[in-house]
Amino acid sequence: MMREQVIIQTISTSKRGQQTFFQTKLPKDTQRIIGIETGLYVLNVPDNFIPAQELSKLVRRNNLMGVVQLRANTKPDVFCSKEIFERDINIGADEVKIIPSLIRKDEKIDPPDGNRFDYFTHWTHGAKREEDPLDVCGCTVVNGLYKDSIGEYFQTDVNYKVMLYIWIERKVNQQ
Amino acid sequence: MLYYRGSQKVEINKEEIFPENYESKLLLSGINVSPNNRYYDLGNQPAGNGTIKVEYKDSNDSRAVFAPYRVSLYVECVLQ
């Protein structure tokens, strides 16, 4: 009987350009890796870190937190490489823009646009989340490398945690 | 609040479905998704003793300063 399970790996970063090597041991009865998900906790940010919701009016670059790469212990190749973004700040960029005439006259006030959903874009525009599908057999240990990018970009230390979720398929004896 | 700060462990019939620290946002769908499709499909998970144990954890995230909030869990089940 096959059973799906998720293994969680936490990657903590606190220094600019920090590289983190990690190993994640999988259960002995793991048949294959079937998917990867990632998450993010931003713990402490410096003053010059610009929150993404303020980058409105234009289509702007998303804040790239870093890149994670994964290798299986039995093979030399990277089987997964993923960029971790703080969030998608352009998710509402193609929305119809309604600019009331009162606001339009006053140039000091920024007209509302599709990116002005503040923190709720995941709720208004978000889809159902699913893992990135993979099919990696014969892996007992995942060797990973995470490299910070956001600290390099802002030239300062940003303290955050990247969560890595490795979905596996296990062979379980049915009793 | 839940999107940035929440994680949980979920057990059904004493079987661990999601381990501790599994982020809540990974189970969350936006209003773009029709209500019937928002459920996370567990593939006919047996209800067993009918007990669902949830350990919810609120973690610090500087993008969302803590304020009181409510978390609701909706379960779709088949009745015999």
CSV table of C-alpha atoms in Angstrom, one decimal:
chain,number,residue,atom,x,y,z
A,1,MET,CA,0.0,0.0,0.0
A,2,MET,CA,1.3,3.4,-1.0
A,3,ARG,CA,1.0,6.4,1.3
A,4,GLU,CA,1.8,10.0,0.8
A,5,GLN,CA,3.6,12.0,3.4
A,6,VAL,CA,5.2,15.4,3.6
A,7,ILE,CA,8.7,16.0,5.1
A,8,ILE,CA,9.4,19.6,6.3
A,9,GLN,CA,12.8,21.2,6.2
A,10,THR,CA,13.3,24.7,7.7
A,11,ILE,CA,16.1,26.9,6.2
A,12,SER,CA,16.9,29.9,8.4
A,13,THR,CA,18.7,32.9,6.9
A,14,SER,CA,20.0,36.0,8.7
A,15,LYS,CA,23.0,37.2,6.9
A,16,ARG,CA,23.4,38.9,3.5
A,17,GLY,CA,24.2,36.5,0.7
A,18,GLN,CA,24.2,33.6,3.2
A,19,GLN,CA,24.5,30.1,1.6
A,20,THR,CA,23.0,27.2,3.5
A,21,PHE,CA,23.8,23.6,2.9
A,22,PHE,CA,21.3,21.1,4.3
A,23,GLN,CA,20.5,17.4,4.2
A,24,THR,CA,17.0,16.0,4.6
A,25,LYS,CA,16.8,12.3,5.4
A,26,LEU,CA,13.8,10.5,4.0
A,27,PRO,CA,12.2,7.4,5.5
A,28,LYS,CA,13.7,4.1,4.5
A,29,ASP,CA,10.5,2.9,2.8
A,30,THR,CA,10.4,6.0,0.5
A,31,GLN,CA,9.6,4.9,-3.0
A,32,ARG,CA,9.8,8.3,-4.7
A,33,ILE,CA,9.6,12.0,-4.3
A,34,ILE,CA,6.4,13.3,-5.8
A,35,GLY,CA,6.4,17.0,-5.2
A,36,ILE,CA,7.9,20.1,-3.6
A,37,GLU,CA,6.2,23.1,-1.9
A,38,THR,CA,7.8,26.1,-0.3
A,39,GLY,CA,6.8,28.7,2.2
A,40,LEU,CA,8.2,31.8,3.8
A,41,TYR,CA,8.3,33.5,7.2
A,42,VAL,CA,9.8,37.0,7.2
A,43,LEU,CA,11.0,37.5,10.8
A,44,ASN,CA,12.8,40.8,10.9
A,45,VAL,CA,13.4,43.3,8.1
A,46,PRO,CA,15.5,46.4,8.0
A,47,ASP,CA,14.0,49.9,7.6
A,48,ASN,CA,14.9,50.1,3.9
A,49,PHE,CA,13.2,46.9,3.0
A,50,ILE,CA,10.2,48.1,1.0
A,51,PRO,CA,7.0,46.1,1.6
A,52,ALA,CA,5.7,44.8,-1.6
A,53,GLN,CA,2.2,46.3,-1.4
A,54,GLU,CA,3.6,49.8,-1.6
A,55,LEU,CA,5.1,49.1,-5.0
A,56,SER,CA,1.9,49.9,-6.8
A,57,LYS,CA,1.0,51.9,-9.9
A,58,LEU,CA,3.5,50.0,-12.1
A,59,VAL,CA,4.5,46.5,-12.9
A,60,ARG,CA,7.5,45.9,-10.7
A,61,ARG,CA,10.0,43.2,-10.0
A,62,ASN,CA,9.0,40.8,-7.3
A,63,ASN,CA,11.2,40.5,-4.3
A,64,LEU,CA,13.4,37.5,-4.9
A,65,MET,CA,14.3,36.0,-1.5
A,66,GLY,CA,16.7,33.4,-2.7
A,67,VAL,CA,17.1,30.2,-4.7
A,68,VAL,CA,16.9,26.6,-3.4
A,69,GLN,CA,18.5,23.7,-5.3
A,70,LEU,CA,18.0,20.0,-4.4
A,71,ARG,CA,20.0,16.9,-5.3
A,72,ALA,CA,19.3,13.3,-4.7
A,73,ASN,CA,22.1,11.4,-2.9
A,74,THR,CA,22.3,8.8,-5.6
A,75,LYS,CA,22.6,11.2,-8.5
A,76,PRO,CA,24.9,14.2,-9.2
A,77,ASP,CA,22.3,16.3,-11.0
A,78,VAL,CA,20.1,19.0,-9.5
A,79,PHE,CA,16.6,17.6,-9.7
A,80,CYS,CA,14.8,20.8,-8.5
A,81,SER,CA,15.8,24.5,-8.5
A,82,LYS,CA,13.2,27.0,-7.3
A,83,GLU,CA,13.2,30.7,-6.8
A,84,ILE,CA,11.6,31.8,-3.6
A,85,PHE,CA,9.6,35.1,-3.9
A,86,GLU,CA,8.3,37.2,-1.1
A,87,ARG,CA,5.0,37.4,-2.9
A,88,ASP,CA,3.6,38.1,-6.4
A,89,ILE,CA,3.2,41.9,-6.3
A,90,ASN,CA,1.9,42.1,-9.9
A,91,ILE,CA,-0.9,39.6,-9.5
A,92,GLY,CA,-3.6,42.3,-10.0
A,93,ALA,CA,-1.8,44.3,-12.6
A,94,ASP,CA,-4.2,43.4,-15.4
A,95,GLU,CA,-7.3,44.4,-13.5
A,96,VAL,CA,-9.6,47.2,-14.8
A,97,LYS,CA,-8.4,50.4,-13.3
A,98,ILE,CA,-11.2,52.6,-12.0
A,99,ILE,CA,-10.1,56.2,-11.4
A,100,PRO,CA,-12.7,58.4,-9.9
A,101,SER,CA,-12.8,61.9,-11.4
A,102,LEU,CA,-12.3,63.6,-8.0
A,103,ILE,CA,-9.0,61.7,-7.5
A,104,ARG,CA,-8.0,62.3,-11.1
A,105,LYS,CA,-8.0,66.0,-10.6
A,106,ASP,CA,-5.8,65.9,-7.6
A,107,GLU,CA,-2.4,64.7,-8.8
A,108,LYS,CA,-1.1,64.4,-5.3
A,109,ILE,CA,-3.3,61.3,-4.7
A,110,ASP,CA,-2.2,58.1,-6.3
A,111,PRO,CA,-5.1,56.7,-8.4
A,112,PRO,CA,-6.2,53.2,-7.4
A,113,ASP,CA,-5.1,50.5,-9.7
A,114,GLY,CA,-5.3,46.7,-9.9
A,115,ASN,CA,-2.3,46.2,-7.5
A,116,ARG,CA,-3.9,48.1,-4.7
A,117,PHE,CA,-5.4,45.1,-3.0
A,118,ASP,CA,-2.7,45.4,-0.3
A,119,TYR,CA,-2.2,42.1,1.6
A,120,PHE,CA,-5.3,40.4,0.2
A,121,THR,CA,-4.2,39.6,-3.3
A,122,HIS,CA,-3.9,35.9,-2.3
A,123,TRP,CA,-7.5,36.0,-1.3
A,124,THR,CA,-8.9,37.9,-4.3
A,125,HIS,CA,-6.7,36.5,-7.0
A,126,GLY,CA,-5.2,33.3,-5.5
A,127,ALA,CA,-5.9,29.9,-7.0
A,128,LYS,CA,-5.8,26.5,-5.3
A,129,ARG,CA,-2.3,25.6,-4.3
A,130,GLU,CA,-0.7,22.4,-5.4
A,131,GLU,CA,2.8,21.2,-5.1
A,132,ASP,CA,5.3,21.3,-8.0
A,133,PRO,CA,5.1,17.7,-9.3
A,134,LEU,CA,8.3,15.6,-9.3
A,135,ASP,CA,9.1,12.0,-9.9
A,136,VAL,CA,12.5,11.1,-8.3
A,137,CYS,CA,13.1,7.5,-7.5
A,138,GLY,CA,15.7,5.8,-5.3
A,139,CYS,CA,16.5,8.8,-3.1
A,140,THR,CA,17.1,8.4,0.6
A,141,VAL,CA,18.8,11.7,1.4
A,142,VAL,CA,18.1,15.1,-0.2
A,143,ASN,CA,21.1,17.4,-0.4
A,144,GLY,CA,20.1,21.0,-0.6
A,145,LEU,CA,21.6,24.4,-1.1
A,146,TYR,CA,19.9,27.7,-0.4
A,147,LYS,CA,21.4,31.0,-1.4
A,148,ASP,CA,20.1,34.3,-0.2
A,149,SER,CA,19.4,37.0,-2.8
A,150,ILE,CA,17.2,39.6,-1.0
A,151,GLY,CA,20.1,40.6,1.3
A,152,GLU,CA,22.4,41.1,-1.6
A,153,TYR,CA,19.7,43.2,-3.3
A,154,PHE,CA,19.1,45.5,-0.4
A,155,GLN,CA,22.7,45.3,0.8
A,156,THR,CA,21.7,44.5,4.3
A,157,ASP,CA,20.8,41.5,6.6
A,158,VAL,CA,17.3,40.2,6.3
A,159,ASN,CA,16.1,37.6,8.9
A,160,TYR,CA,13.7,35.0,7.4
A,161,LYS,CA,12.8,31.3,7.3
A,162,VAL,CA,12.2,29.4,4.1
A,163,MET,CA,10.0,26.3,4.6
A,164,LEU,CA,10.6,23.4,2.2
A,165,TYR,CA,7.9,20.7,2.0
A,166,ILE,CA,9.0,17.5,0.3
A,167,TRP,CA,6.1,15.2,-0.6
A,168,ILE,CA,7.1,11.6,-0.8
A,169,GLU,CA,5.4,8.3,-1.5
A,170,ARG,CA,6.0,5.5,1.0
A,171,LYS,CA,5.4,1.8,0.8
A,172,VAL,CA,3.5,0.9,3.9
A,173,ASN,CA,2.8,-2.6,5.0
A,174,GLN,CA,-1.0,-3.0,5.5
A,175,GLN,CA,-1.8,-4.9,8.7
B,1,MET,CA,-3.3,36.9,9.3
B,2,LEU,CA,-3.5,33.1,8.8
B,3,TYR,CA,-1.9,33.4,5.4
B,4,TYR,CA,1.4,34.9,6.8
B,5,ARG,CA,1.5,33.5,10.3
B,6,GLY,CA,-0.4,30.2,10.5
B,7,SER,CA,0.7,26.6,10.5
B,8,GLN,CA,-0.9,23.5,11.9
B,9,LYS,CA,-0.8,19.8,12.5
B,10,VAL,CA,-3.8,17.8,11.5
B,11,GLU,CA,-4.7,14.3,12.6
B,12,ILE,CA,-7.7,12.3,11.5
B,13,ASN,CA,-8.4,9.1,13.4
B,14,LYS,CA,-5.0,9.4,15.0
B,15,GLU,CA,-3.3,9.4,11.6
B,16,GLU,CA,-1.2,12.3,10.8
B,17,ILE,CA,-2.4,14.0,7.7
B,18,PHE,CA,-0.3,17.2,7.9
B,19,PRO,CA,2.7,17.4,10.2
B,20,GLU,CA,3.6,20.2,12.6
B,21,ASN,CA,4.7,23.4,10.9
B,22,TYR,CA,2.8,22.7,7.7
B,23,GLU,CA,1.8,26.2,6.6
B,24,SER,CA,-1.9,27.1,6.6
B,25,LYS,CA,-1.7,29.1,3.4
B,26,LEU,CA,-0.9,25.9,1.5
B,27,LEU,CA,-4.4,24.7,2.3
B,28,LEU,CA,-6.0,28.0,1.4
B,29,SER,CA,-7.8,28.9,-1.8
B,30,GLY,CA,-8.8,32.3,-3.0
B,31,ILE,CA,-12.3,33.4,-4.0
B,32,ASN,CA,-11.4,32.7,-7.6
B,33,VAL,CA,-11.8,29.0,-6.9
B,34,SER,CA,-15.4,27.7,-6.8
B,35,PRO,CA,-16.5,26.7,-3.3
B,36,ASN,CA,-16.8,23.0,-4.1
B,37,ASN,CA,-13.3,22.9,-5.4
B,38,ARG,CA,-11.6,24.6,-2.5
B,39,TYR,CA,-11.4,21.4,-0.4
B,40,TYR,CA,-8.1,19.7,-0.1
B,41,ASP,CA,-8.7,16.2,-1.5
B,42,LEU,CA,-7.5,13.5,0.9
B,43,GLY,CA,-8.6,10.7,-1.3
B,44,ASN,CA,-11.3,8.9,0.7
B,45,GLN,CA,-9.6,9.1,4.0
B,46,PRO,CA,-11.5,6.9,6.5
B,47,ALA,CA,-13.2,8.9,9.2
B,48,GLY,CA,-12.5,6.2,11.7
B,49,ASN,CA,-13.5,7.4,15.2
B,50,GLY,CA,-14.6,10.7,13.6
B,51,THR,CA,-12.1,12.7,15.5
B,52,ILE,CA,-10.1,15.5,13.8
B,53,LYS,CA,-7.3,16.9,15.9
B,54,VAL,CA,-5.9,20.2,14.9
B,55,GLU,CA,-2.9,21.9,16.5
B,56,TYR,CA,-2.8,25.4,15.2
B,57,LYS,CA,0.3,27.5,15.7
B,58,ASP,CA,0.7,31.3,15.2
B,59,SER,CA,4.2,32.3,14.2
B,60,ASN,CA,5.8,35.7,14.0
B,61,ASP,CA,6.0,37.4,10.6
B,62,SER,CA,6.9,41.0,10.1
B,63,ARG,CA,4.5,41.4,7.2
B,64,ALA,CA,1.5,40.8,9.4
B,65,VAL,CA,1.6,42.2,12.9
B,66,PHE,CA,-0.5,40.1,15.3
B,67,ALA,CA,-4.1,41.0,16.0
B,68,PRO,CA,-6.8,38.7,17.2
B,69,TYR,CA,-8.3,36.5,14.5
B,70,ARG,CA,-10.4,33.5,14.0
B,71,VAL,CA,-9.5,30.3,12.1
B,72,SER,CA,-12.3,28.1,10.6
B,73,LEU,CA,-11.9,24.6,9.4
B,74,TYR,CA,-14.4,23.3,6.9
B,75,VAL,CA,-14.5,19.5,6.3
B,76,GLU,CA,-16.4,17.8,3.5
B,77,CYS,CA,-17.4,14.3,4.4
B,78,VAL,CA,-19.7,11.5,3.2
B,79,LEU,CA,-22.4,10.3,5.5
B,80,GLN,CA,-23.8,6.8,5.3
